[in-house]
Coordinates of C-alpha atoms in Angstrom, one line a residue:
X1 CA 120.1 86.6 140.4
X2 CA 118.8 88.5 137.1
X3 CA 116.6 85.8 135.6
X4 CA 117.1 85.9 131.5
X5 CA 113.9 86.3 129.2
X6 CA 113.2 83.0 127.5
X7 CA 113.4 80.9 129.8
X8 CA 109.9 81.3 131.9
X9 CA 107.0 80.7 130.4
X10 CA 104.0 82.8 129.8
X11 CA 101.6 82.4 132.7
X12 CA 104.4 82.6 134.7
X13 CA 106.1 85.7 133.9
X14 CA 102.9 87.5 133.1
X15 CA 101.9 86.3 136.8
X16 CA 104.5 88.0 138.3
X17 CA 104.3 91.0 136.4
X18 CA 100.6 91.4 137.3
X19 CA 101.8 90.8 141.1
X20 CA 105.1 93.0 141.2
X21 CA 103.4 96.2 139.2
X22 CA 100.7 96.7 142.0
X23 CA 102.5 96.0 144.6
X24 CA 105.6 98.5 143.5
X25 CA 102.6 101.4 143.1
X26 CA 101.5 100.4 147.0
X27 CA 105.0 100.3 148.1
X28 CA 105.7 103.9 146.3
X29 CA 101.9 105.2 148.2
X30 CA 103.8 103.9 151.5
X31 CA 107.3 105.7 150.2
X32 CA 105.2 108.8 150.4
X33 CA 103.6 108.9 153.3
X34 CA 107.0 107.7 155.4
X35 CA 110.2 109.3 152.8
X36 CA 111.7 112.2 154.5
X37 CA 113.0 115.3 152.0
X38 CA 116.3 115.3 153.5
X39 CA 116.7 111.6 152.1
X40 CA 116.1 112.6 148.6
X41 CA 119.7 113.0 147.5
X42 CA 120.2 109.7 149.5
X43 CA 118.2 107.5 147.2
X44 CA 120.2 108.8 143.8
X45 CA 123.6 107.7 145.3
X46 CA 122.7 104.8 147.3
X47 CA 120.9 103.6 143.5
X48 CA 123.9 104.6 141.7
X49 CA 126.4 102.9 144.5
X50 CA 124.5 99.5 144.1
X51 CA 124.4 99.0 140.0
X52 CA 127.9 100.3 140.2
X53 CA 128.7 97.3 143.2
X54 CA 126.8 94.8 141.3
X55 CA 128.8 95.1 138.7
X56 CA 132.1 94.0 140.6
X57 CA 132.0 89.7 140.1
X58 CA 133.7 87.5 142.6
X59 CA 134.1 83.7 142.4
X60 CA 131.9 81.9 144.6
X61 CA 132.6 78.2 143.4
X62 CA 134.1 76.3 140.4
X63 CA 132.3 78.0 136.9
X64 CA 130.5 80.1 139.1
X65 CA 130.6 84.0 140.4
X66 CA 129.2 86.1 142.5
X67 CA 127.9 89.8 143.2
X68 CA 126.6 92.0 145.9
X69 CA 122.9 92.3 145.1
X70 CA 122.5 94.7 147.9
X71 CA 118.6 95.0 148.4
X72 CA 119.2 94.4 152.2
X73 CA 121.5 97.4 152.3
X74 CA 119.5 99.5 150.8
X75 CA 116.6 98.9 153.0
X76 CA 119.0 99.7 155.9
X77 CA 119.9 102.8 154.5
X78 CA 117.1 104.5 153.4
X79 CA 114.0 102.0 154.6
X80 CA 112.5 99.0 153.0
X81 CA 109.6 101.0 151.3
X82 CA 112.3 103.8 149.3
X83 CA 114.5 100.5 149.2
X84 CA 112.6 98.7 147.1
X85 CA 111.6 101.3 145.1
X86 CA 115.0 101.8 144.1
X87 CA 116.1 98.2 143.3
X88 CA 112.9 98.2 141.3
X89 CA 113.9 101.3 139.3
X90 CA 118.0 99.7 139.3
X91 CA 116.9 96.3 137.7
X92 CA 114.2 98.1 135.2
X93 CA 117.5 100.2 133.8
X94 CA 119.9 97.0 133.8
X95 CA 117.2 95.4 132.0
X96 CA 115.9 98.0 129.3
X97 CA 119.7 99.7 128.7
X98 CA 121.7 96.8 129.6
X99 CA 119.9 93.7 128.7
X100 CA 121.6 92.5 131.9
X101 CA 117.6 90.3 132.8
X102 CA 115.1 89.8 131.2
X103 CA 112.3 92.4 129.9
X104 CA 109.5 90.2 129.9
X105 CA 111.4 88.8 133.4
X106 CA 111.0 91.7 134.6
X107 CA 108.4 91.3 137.1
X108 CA 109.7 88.0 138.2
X109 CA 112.8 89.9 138.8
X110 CA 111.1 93.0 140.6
X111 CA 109.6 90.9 143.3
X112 CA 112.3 88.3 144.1
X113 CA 115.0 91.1 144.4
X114 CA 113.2 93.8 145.0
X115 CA 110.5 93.4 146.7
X116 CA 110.9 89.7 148.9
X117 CA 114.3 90.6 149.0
X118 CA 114.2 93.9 150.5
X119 CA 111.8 92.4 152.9
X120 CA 114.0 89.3 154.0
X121 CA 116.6 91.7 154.3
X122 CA 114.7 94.2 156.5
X123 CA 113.5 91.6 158.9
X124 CA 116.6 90.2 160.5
X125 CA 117.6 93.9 160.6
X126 CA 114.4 94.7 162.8
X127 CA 114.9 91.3 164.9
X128 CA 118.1 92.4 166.0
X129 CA 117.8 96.2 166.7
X130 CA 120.2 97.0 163.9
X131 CA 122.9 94.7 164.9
X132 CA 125.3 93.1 163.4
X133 CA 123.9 89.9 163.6
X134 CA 121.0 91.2 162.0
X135 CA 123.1 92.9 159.5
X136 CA 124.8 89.8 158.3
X137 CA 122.1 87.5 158.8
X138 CA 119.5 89.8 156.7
X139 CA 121.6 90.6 153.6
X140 CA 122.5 86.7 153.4
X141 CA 118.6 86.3 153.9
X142 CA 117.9 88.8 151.3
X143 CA 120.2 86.6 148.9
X144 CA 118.6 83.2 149.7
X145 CA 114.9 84.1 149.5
X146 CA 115.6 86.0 145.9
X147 CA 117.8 83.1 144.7
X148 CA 115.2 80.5 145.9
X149 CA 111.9 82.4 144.0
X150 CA 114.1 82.6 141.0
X151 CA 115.1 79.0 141.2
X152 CA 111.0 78.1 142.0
X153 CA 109.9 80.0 138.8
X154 CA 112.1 78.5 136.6
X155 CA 111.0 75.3 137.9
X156 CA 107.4 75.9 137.9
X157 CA 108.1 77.7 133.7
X158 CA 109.6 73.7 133.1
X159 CA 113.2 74.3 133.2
X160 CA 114.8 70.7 134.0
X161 CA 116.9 70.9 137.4
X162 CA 117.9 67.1 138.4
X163 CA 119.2 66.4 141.9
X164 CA 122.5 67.1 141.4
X165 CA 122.2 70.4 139.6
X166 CA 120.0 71.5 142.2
X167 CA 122.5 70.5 145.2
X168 CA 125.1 72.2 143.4
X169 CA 122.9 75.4 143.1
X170 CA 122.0 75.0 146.8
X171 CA 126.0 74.9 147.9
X172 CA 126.6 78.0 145.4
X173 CA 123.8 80.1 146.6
X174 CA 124.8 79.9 150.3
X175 CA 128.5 80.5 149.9
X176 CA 126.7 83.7 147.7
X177 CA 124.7 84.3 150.7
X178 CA 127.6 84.5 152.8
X179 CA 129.7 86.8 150.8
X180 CA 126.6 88.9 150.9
X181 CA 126.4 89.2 154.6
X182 CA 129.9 89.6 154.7
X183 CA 130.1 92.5 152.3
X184 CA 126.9 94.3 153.8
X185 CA 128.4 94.2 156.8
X186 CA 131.8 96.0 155.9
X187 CA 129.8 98.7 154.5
X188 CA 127.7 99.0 157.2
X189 CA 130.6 99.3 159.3
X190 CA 132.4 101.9 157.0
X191 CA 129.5 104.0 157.3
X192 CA 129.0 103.9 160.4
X193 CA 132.1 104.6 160.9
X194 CA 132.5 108.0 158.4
X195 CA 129.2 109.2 159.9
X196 CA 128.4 107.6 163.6
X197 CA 124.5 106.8 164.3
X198 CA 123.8 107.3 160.6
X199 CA 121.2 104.4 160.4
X200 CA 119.5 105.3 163.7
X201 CA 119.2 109.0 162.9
X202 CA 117.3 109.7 160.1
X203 CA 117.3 112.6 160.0
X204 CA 120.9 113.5 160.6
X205 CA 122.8 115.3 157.7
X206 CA 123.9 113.0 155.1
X207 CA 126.5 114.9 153.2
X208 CA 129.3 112.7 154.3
X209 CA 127.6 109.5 152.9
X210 CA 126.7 111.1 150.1
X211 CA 130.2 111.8 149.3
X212 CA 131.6 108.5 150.4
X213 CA 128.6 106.4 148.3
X214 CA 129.4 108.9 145.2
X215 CA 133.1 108.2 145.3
X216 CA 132.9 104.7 146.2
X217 CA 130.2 104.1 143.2
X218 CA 132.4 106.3 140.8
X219 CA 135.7 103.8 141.6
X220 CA 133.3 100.7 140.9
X221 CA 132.5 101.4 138.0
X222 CA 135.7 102.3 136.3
X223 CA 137.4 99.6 137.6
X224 CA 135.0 97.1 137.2
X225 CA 136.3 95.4 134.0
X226 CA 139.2 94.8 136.3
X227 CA 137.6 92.5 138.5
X228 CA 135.0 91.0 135.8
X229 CA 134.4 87.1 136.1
X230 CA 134.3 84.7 133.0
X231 CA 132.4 83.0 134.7
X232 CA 128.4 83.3 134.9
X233 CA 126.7 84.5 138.1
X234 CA 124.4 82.4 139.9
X235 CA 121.2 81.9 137.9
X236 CA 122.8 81.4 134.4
X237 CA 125.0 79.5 136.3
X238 CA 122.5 77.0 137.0
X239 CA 120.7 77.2 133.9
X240 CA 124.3 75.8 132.3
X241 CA 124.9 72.8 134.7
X242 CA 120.9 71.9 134.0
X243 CA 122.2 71.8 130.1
X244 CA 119.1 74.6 129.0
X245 CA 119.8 77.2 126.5
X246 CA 117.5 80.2 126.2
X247 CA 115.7 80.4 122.7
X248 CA 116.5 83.4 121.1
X249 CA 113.6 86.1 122.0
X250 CA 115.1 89.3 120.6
X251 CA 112.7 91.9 121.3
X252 CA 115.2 94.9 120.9
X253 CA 119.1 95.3 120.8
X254 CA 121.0 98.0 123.2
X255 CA 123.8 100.0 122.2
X256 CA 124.9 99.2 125.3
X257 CA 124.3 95.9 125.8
X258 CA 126.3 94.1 128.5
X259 CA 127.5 96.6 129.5
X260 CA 129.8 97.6 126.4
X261 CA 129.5 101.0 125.1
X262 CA 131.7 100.6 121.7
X263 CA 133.0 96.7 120.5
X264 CA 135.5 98.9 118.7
X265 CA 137.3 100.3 121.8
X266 CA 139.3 98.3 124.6
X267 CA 137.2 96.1 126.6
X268 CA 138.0 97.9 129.8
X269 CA 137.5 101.2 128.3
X270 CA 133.9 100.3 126.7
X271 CA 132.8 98.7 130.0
X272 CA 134.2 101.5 132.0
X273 CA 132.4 104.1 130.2
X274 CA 129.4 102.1 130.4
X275 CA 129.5 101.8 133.7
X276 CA 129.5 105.3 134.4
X277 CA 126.5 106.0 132.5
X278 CA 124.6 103.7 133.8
X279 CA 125.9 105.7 137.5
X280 CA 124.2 108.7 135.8
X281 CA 121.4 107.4 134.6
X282 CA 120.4 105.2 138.0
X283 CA 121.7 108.5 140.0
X284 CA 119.4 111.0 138.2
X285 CA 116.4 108.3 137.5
X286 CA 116.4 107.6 141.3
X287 CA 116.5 111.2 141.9
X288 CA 113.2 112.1 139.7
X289 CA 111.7 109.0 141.2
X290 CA 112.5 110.4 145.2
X291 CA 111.5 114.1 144.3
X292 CA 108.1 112.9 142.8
X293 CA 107.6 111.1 145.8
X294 CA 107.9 113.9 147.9
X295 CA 106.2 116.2 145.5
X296 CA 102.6 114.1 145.2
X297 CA 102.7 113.8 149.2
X298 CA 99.9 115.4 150.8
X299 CA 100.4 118.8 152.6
X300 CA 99.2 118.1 156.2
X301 CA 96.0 119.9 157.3
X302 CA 96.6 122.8 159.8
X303 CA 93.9 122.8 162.9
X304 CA 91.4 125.1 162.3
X305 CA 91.8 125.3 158.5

């Protein structure tokens, strides 16, 4: 769903970036006041477990593929608030060290997927009591509402999308949205399963799911050249069908960009090793951004003080 830079224009992106920074800042004041200490840990693997799954493609139609984008599960995890915070810190790293979306995207990206996104996501979630109707139905939410913003904005930036191309997007995005319903829901399950009344019980110990999400995000991203797809993901996807290239904007060059660390080792090995430090650098950035959350809260006033 990563939108690339060059293809929205000015006003637009600079809109969104004057609409997502603000409202990240009043989503990280709310963090604060809600965000218990014992969740700190929580955010740095649950960050480090979604780059690390989103970097696992699946087909999802012909030319097309697919990946968990997992906003909704993190807002069932650790609350929408911390969730979005760490989406927002996951897609500033894929951007900046990966030049997996757009820089000057950026903002457009923050508040379809991690902001609206988190909140579609969270909503079915508190419809349903935590169900797994509302589990399915909110990550496949979370998927459509971020898909369809991207899809708006590049619309709005000028980017051609006839009937047909959009149709075809349409059919891709749902079959997406299903395979993300489908997949939050087996994790959900396999959570619940390794520690019962996890998500109902925040403040239970979280030591198991800290070990499972560590483990889990350590296997995805070593074997994720394995299961990497030709094939563009949704957005590009689109953008190829409507016949648009991106000009070339250029504004720096990673080392590690798309997720290669060396074009002089074996492509699984570079993207392997890539993968894991981007684990460690989501992990630890998430980690500084929780304990600063918890630092700068207010100590509560005693009576009588």
């Amino acid at each position: 769903m990563h939108i690339p830079d060059g293809f929205l224009k000015f006003p637009v992106w600079a809109a969104m970036d004057a609409v997502a920074i603000p409202v990240v800042g009043v989503v990280a004041w709310r963090a604060q006041r809600n965000f218990q200490d014992n969740r700190v840990p929580l955010m740095g693997v649950m960050g480090a477990f979604i780059f690390a799954a989103q970097m696992i493609n699946f087909p999802v139609g012909s030319g097309t593929s697919g990946h968990l984008v997992g906003a909704a599960l993190l807002s069932f995890t650790l609350g929408p608030a911390a969730a979005a915070i760490v989406m927002t810190a996951i897609l500033a790293i894929q951007a900046l060290v990966f030049q997996d979306g757009g820089v000057l995207a950026l903002g457009a990206n923050v508040f379809n997927m991690a902001l609206a996104g988190v909140a579609a996501g969270y909503l079915p979630w508190l419809l349903f009591g935590g169900r797994q109707v509302g589990i399915f139905l909110g990550a496949a939410l979370s998927l459509l509402v971020s898909a369809f913003l991207a899809l708006a904005e590049l619309m709005i930036s000028g980017v051609p999308m006839p009937v047909p191309v959009l149709a075809v997007s349409v059919g891709l995005f749902l079959v997406s949205a299903v395979m993300e319903g489908a997949i939050t829901l087996v994790v959900v399950q396999a959570i619940e399963r390794i520690q019962p009344g996890f998500l109902r019980r925040p403040a239970a110990s979280h030591r198991k799911i800290l070990a499972f999400g560590a483990l889990a995000a350590t296997v995805f991203a070593v074997t994720a050249a394995i299961f990497v797809s030709e094939t563009p993901d949704g957005i590009v996807s689109v953008l190829r069908r409507a016949g648009v290239s991106a000009p070339s904007v250029g504004l720096f060059h990673s080392p590690v960009a798309d997720y290669q660390l060396d074009s002089a080792m074996a492509p699984w090995l570079s993207r392997s090793l890539a993968g894991l430090a981007g684990l460690v650098i989501v992990y630890v950035v998430c980690l500084v951004i929780a304990r600063m959350i918890t630092a700068s809260r207010p100590v509560p006033r005693r009576e009588g003080a």
